Structure formats: C-alpha cells, structure tokens
C-alpha cells in the first residue's frame, strides 16, 4: 500500500517518457491562466500530463505548429492574437470553428492537427452553471464584434432568441457577423451612437460585453456611457476576468442587474478543450478549473 502511494506521488511530480504534453500559444503569454487550470486538473486526477505556455512570434507561427507535429505535442490552446491566423496551418477545422473563422483549441491526432473553438460554448456553459438566465425568448445585446463576440454570437444563435443586437465601433464588422450567422430571429447591427441602442438594451435579457475596454490595467474605462437601461431582469456579463469586476459590471450591479464576469467562461472553454484533448467528458473539469481562478 505504502509502495503504491509512493509510486503515485512520484508520478505526480516526475515527468517521464509517457508524459503527454499540452500547451498554449500566444503573444503575450505571460499572464495566461491556462497552465494553472489544466495542470491543477492533471494533478487532481493523477494524469501523467503537463501543460506549458509558449510565447510564439508571428513569423514563427507555421514553424511552431510544425513543431507541435514533430514533437508529438498532444494538443494546444491558441490565444490572442493567433486564433484566426493559425487556421491556414491546420490540416482540418471543425465546421463550427470554420464558420467563426477562429480556433482556440487544436488536437493532434497522429500528426494531423484539427482546430476547434470552445469559446462560445464555454460562455453558454458558464452562463447556465452560474446564472438562471433562460436563453429561449431572450433579447441579447452583444457589445463588440471581434473573435470572442463571433464565437459567442454563433453559439447563441442556436437558441430561439427574441432578437440579437450587435453593437460595435466598426459597423462593418457587426454587419458581417450577422450576415455570417444569418439568424432566423430579428437582428440589428449598431454603432454606439445609434439612437435605438438604449431601447435594445432596455428590451434585452442578456447583455454581453466582449471588447477589451476595462481590461486591467485600464480598470476605470467603460464601454458604455449610460446605464439607465439596467433593471433587475438583466443578466450583464463581461468576458474580462481581470479585474474580476470591471467598471461595466460595477455600473450594472449598482443599477440592480445580475452580473457575471469572465472567469466562468475561461474555465468552461478550458474544460471543453480538456474534454477534446483527452476524448473524455467524465471528469468534473469545470469546477476544478473554476476553483483555481478565485
Ligand atoms: P477578441 O478576440 O478578444 O474578441 P478582437 O478580435 O481584437 O479581440 O476584438 C476586439 C473588440 O473590441 C472589437 O469589437 C473592437 O472594436 P472594433 O471592431 O471597432 O475594433 C472592440 N474594441 C477594442 N477597443 C475598443 C474601444 N476603445 N472602444 C470600443 N470598442 C473597442
């Protein structure tokens, strides 16, 4: 018994010839929480695996992905600014990631790299876990039309929404996103100065802030000037997790809205990536990953 425990302890702290390697690539990468989330699950579940961050410069992106194949790295996550840029270097892309045109998870199966996107499904998973927001029949306003917004908007379009409104500084991007989704419910692309924005915000159940405005160290910045539309029936989400309460969330909360930060989505996209890496959804990975973010 003692001997078996000893072997287990050694396996936890030692890397050996059977260790599976996973990674996250991006630039910058120093602040990523992914190694902490994934390695804590490996440790808890006694998996002979390790997860490491790699800083990759853009002119090395292709070489980096060839390296994943050559070194037999089992899977990688992709973060800013490469979610779109990795696609040409993959062997395959699943249909959903192809529609979004962004990949955050790559699985290496016998040297063939397949891309997926777990951001939008992660958002919905976290929303269901951490709030009682009902999506069917909900009006949704999404602030921002970048990669994260695209993934969330595509995932939400599976539901019978009352409407989807995408507000973005650059109108052409929100228009293009709605054109790509081609939703069966009413949809509106707006800029921040559109006179109908306040009505859409008032009429929405779910408002999701996906821009980088308010991200640490710019904690005092806020993407909207007016919060008179918030009521206790509003679920207000910010996908930023640092700070854990952005100015956007503080203002929504002070008006009585139900608020949710980006930690749940971060943990959930990681948990879904884990399931793809290990081809196994029997672990309660979300709770383990969510816990280490607090
Ligand atoms: P991500 O992958 O995190 O979504 P991204 O694709 O670079 O990042 O998108 C960033 C989003 O934040 C965009 O919607 C961007 O608006 P534009 O499309 O007009 O560039 C939005 N954004 C960034 N800075 C902003 C600012 N100061 N005010 C309003 N929106 C901003």
PDB file of N, CA and C in Angstrom, residues 249-283:
ATOM      1  N   UNK A 249     -19.360  46.070 -15.173  1.00  0.00           N
ATOM      2  CA  UNK A 249     -20.105  45.229 -14.218  1.00  0.00           C
ATOM      3  C   UNK A 249     -20.490  46.015 -12.963  1.00  0.00           C
ATOM      4  N   UNK A 250     -19.578  46.874 -12.497  1.00  0.00           N
ATOM      5  CA  UNK A 250     -19.884  47.673 -11.295  1.00  0.00           C
ATOM      6  C   UNK A 250     -21.119  48.539 -11.542  1.00  0.00           C
ATOM      7  N   UNK A 251     -21.158  49.167 -12.729  1.00  0.00           N
ATOM      8  CA  UNK A 251     -22.282  50.070 -13.039  1.00  0.00           C
ATOM      9  C   UNK A 251     -23.577  49.267 -13.189  1.00  0.00           C
ATOM     10  N   UNK A 252     -23.493  48.103 -13.837  1.00  0.00           N
ATOM     11  CA  UNK A 252     -24.706  47.271 -13.995  1.00  0.00           C
ATOM     12  C   UNK A 252     -25.204  46.823 -12.624  1.00  0.00           C
ATOM     13  N   UNK A 253     -24.274  46.419 -11.778  1.00  0.00           N
ATOM     14  CA  UNK A 253     -24.659  45.939 -10.433  1.00  0.00           C
ATOM     15  C   UNK A 253     -25.298  47.066  -9.619  1.00  0.00           C
ATOM     16  N   UNK A 254     -24.751  48.260  -9.730  1.00  0.00           N
ATOM     17  CA  UNK A 254     -25.295  49.369  -8.935  1.00  0.00           C
ATOM     18  C   UNK A 254     -26.714  49.734  -9.377  1.00  0.00           C
ATOM     19  N   UNK A 255     -27.098  49.337 -10.600  1.00  0.00           N
ATOM     20  CA  UNK A 255     -28.464  49.596 -11.084  1.00  0.00           C
ATOM     21  C   UNK A 255     -29.370  48.391 -10.844  1.00  0.00           C
ATOM     22  N   UNK A 256     -28.858  47.358 -10.186  1.00  0.00           N
ATOM     23  CA  UNK A 256     -29.703  46.212  -9.828  1.00  0.00           C
ATOM     24  C   UNK A 256     -29.605  45.026 -10.767  1.00  0.00           C
ATOM     25  N   UNK A 257     -28.720  45.069 -11.756  1.00  0.00           N
ATOM     26  CA  UNK A 257     -28.575  43.939 -12.688  1.00  0.00           C
ATOM     27  C   UNK A 257     -27.839  42.767 -12.053  1.00  0.00           C
ATOM     28  N   UNK A 258     -28.084  41.579 -12.624  1.00  0.00           N
ATOM     29  CA  UNK A 258     -27.374  40.375 -12.177  1.00  0.00           C
ATOM     30  C   UNK A 258     -26.069  40.309 -12.985  1.00  0.00           C
ATOM     31  N   UNK A 259     -24.924  40.203 -12.317  1.00  0.00           N
ATOM     32  CA  UNK A 259     -23.665  40.297 -13.071  1.00  0.00           C
ATOM     33  C   UNK A 259     -22.851  38.992 -13.060  1.00  0.00           C
ATOM     34  N   UNK A 260     -22.056  38.851 -14.114  1.00  0.00           N
ATOM     35  CA  UNK A 260     -21.223  37.642 -14.293  1.00  0.00           C
ATOM     36  C   UNK A 260     -19.916  38.067 -14.950  1.00  0.00           C
ATOM     37  N   UNK A 261     -18.789  37.709 -14.369  1.00  0.00           N
ATOM     38  CA  UNK A 261     -17.527  38.080 -15.018  1.00  0.00           C
ATOM     39  C   UNK A 261     -17.026  36.946 -15.923  1.00  0.00           C
ATOM     40  N   UNK A 262     -15.824  37.113 -16.484  1.00  0.00           N
ATOM     41  CA  UNK A 262     -15.336  36.176 -17.488  1.00  0.00           C
ATOM     42  C   UNK A 262     -14.685  34.917 -16.950  1.00  0.00           C
ATOM     43  N   UNK A 263     -14.637  34.767 -15.603  1.00  0.00           N
ATOM     44  CA  UNK A 263     -13.942  33.586 -15.069  1.00  0.00           C
ATOM     45  C   UNK A 263     -14.655  32.281 -15.418  1.00  0.00           C
ATOM     46  N   UNK A 264     -15.980  32.326 -15.388  1.00  0.00           N
ATOM     47  CA  UNK A 264     -16.739  31.113 -15.720  1.00  0.00           C
ATOM     48  C   UNK A 264     -16.493  30.682 -17.155  1.00  0.00           C
ATOM     49  N   UNK A 265     -16.501  31.656 -18.074  1.00  0.00           N
ATOM     50  CA  UNK A 265     -16.267  31.343 -19.491  1.00  0.00           C
ATOM     51  C   UNK A 265     -14.850  30.819 -19.689  1.00  0.00           C
ATOM     52  N   UNK A 266     -13.900  31.437 -18.995  1.00  0.00           N
ATOM     53  CA  UNK A 266     -12.500  30.995 -19.116  1.00  0.00           C
ATOM     54  C   UNK A 266     -12.363  29.532 -18.671  1.00  0.00           C
ATOM     55  N   UNK A 267     -12.970  29.233 -17.522  1.00  0.00           N
ATOM     56  CA  UNK A 267     -12.894  27.851 -17.012  1.00  0.00           C
ATOM     57  C   UNK A 267     -13.629  26.893 -17.943  1.00  0.00           C
ATOM     58  N   UNK A 268     -14.780  27.324 -18.449  1.00  0.00           N
ATOM     59  CA  UNK A 268     -15.591  26.415 -19.273  1.00  0.00           C
ATOM     60  C   UNK A 268     -14.946  26.152 -20.636  1.00  0.00           C
ATOM     61  N   UNK A 269     -14.348  27.184 -21.256  1.00  0.00           N
ATOM     62  CA  UNK A 269     -13.693  26.920 -22.546  1.00  0.00           C
ATOM     63  C   UNK A 269     -12.503  25.988 -22.326  1.00  0.00           C
ATOM     64  N   UNK A 270     -11.846  26.125 -21.163  1.00  0.00           N
ATOM     65  CA  UNK A 270     -10.720  25.246 -20.834  1.00  0.00           C
ATOM     66  C   UNK A 270     -11.193  23.817 -20.582  1.00  0.00           C
ATOM     67  N   UNK A 271     -12.318  23.705 -19.895  1.00  0.00           N
ATOM     68  CA  UNK A 271     -12.857  22.374 -19.589  1.00  0.00           C
ATOM     69  C   UNK A 271     -13.279  21.660 -20.875  1.00  0.00           C
ATOM     70  N   UNK A 272     -13.895  22.399 -21.800  1.00  0.00           N
ATOM     71  CA  UNK A 272     -14.301  21.792 -23.078  1.00  0.00           C
ATOM     72  C   UNK A 272     -13.070  21.394 -23.898  1.00  0.00           C
ATOM     73  N   UNK A 273     -12.015  22.217 -23.832  1.00  0.00           N
ATOM     74  CA  UNK A 273     -10.761  21.869 -24.522  1.00  0.00           C
ATOM     75  C   UNK A 273     -10.162  20.602 -23.906  1.00  0.00           C
ATOM     76  N   UNK A 274     -10.192  20.513 -22.577  1.00  0.00           N
ATOM     77  CA  UNK A 274      -9.688  19.318 -21.884  1.00  0.00           C
ATOM     78  C   UNK A 274     -10.417  18.073 -22.388  1.00  0.00           C
ATOM     79  N   UNK A 275     -11.750  18.169 -22.480  1.00  0.00           N
ATOM     80  CA  UNK A 275     -12.536  17.015 -22.952  1.00  0.00           C
ATOM     81  C   UNK A 275     -12.093  16.586 -24.348  1.00  0.00           C
ATOM     82  N   UNK A 276     -11.760  17.571 -25.188  1.00  0.00           N
ATOM     83  CA  UNK A 276     -11.296  17.245 -26.555  1.00  0.00           C
ATOM     84  C   UNK A 276      -9.907  16.637 -26.512  1.00  0.00           C
ATOM     85  N   UNK A 277      -9.029  17.181 -25.691  1.00  0.00           N
ATOM     86  CA  UNK A 277      -7.658  16.656 -25.589  1.00  0.00           C
ATOM     87  C   UNK A 277      -7.659  15.194 -25.132  1.00  0.00           C
ATOM     88  N   UNK A 278      -8.517  14.899 -24.142  1.00  0.00           N
ATOM     89  CA  UNK A 278      -8.493  13.553 -23.544  1.00  0.00           C
ATOM     90  C   UNK A 278      -9.611  12.667 -24.080  1.00  0.00           C
ATOM     91  N   UNK A 279     -10.451  13.232 -24.952  1.00  0.00           N
ATOM     92  CA  UNK A 279     -11.559  12.484 -25.519  1.00  0.00           C
ATOM     93  C   UNK A 279     -12.369  11.818 -24.405  1.00  0.00           C
ATOM     94  N   UNK A 280     -12.625  12.603 -23.359  1.00  0.00           N
ATOM     95  CA  UNK A 280     -13.256  12.042 -22.168  1.00  0.00           C
ATOM     96  C   UNK A 280     -14.018  13.171 -21.463  1.00  0.00           C
ATOM     97  N   UNK A 281     -15.331  13.002 -21.232  1.00  0.00           N
ATOM     98  CA  UNK A 281     -16.027  14.068 -20.504  1.00  0.00           C
ATOM     99  C   UNK A 281     -16.542  13.581 -19.152  1.00  0.00           C
ATOM    100  N   UNK A 282     -15.843  12.589 -18.593  1.00  0.00           N
ATOM    101  CA  UNK A 282     -16.314  12.030 -17.325  1.00  0.00           C
ATOM    102  C   UNK A 282     -15.766  12.785 -16.106  1.00  0.00           C
ATOM    103  N   UNK A 283     -14.817  13.678 -16.299  1.00  0.00           N
ATOM    104  CA  UNK A 283     -14.291  14.437 -15.158  1.00  0.00           C
ATOM    105  C   UNK A 283     -15.108  15.717 -14.963  1.00  0.00           C
TER     106      UNK A 283
END
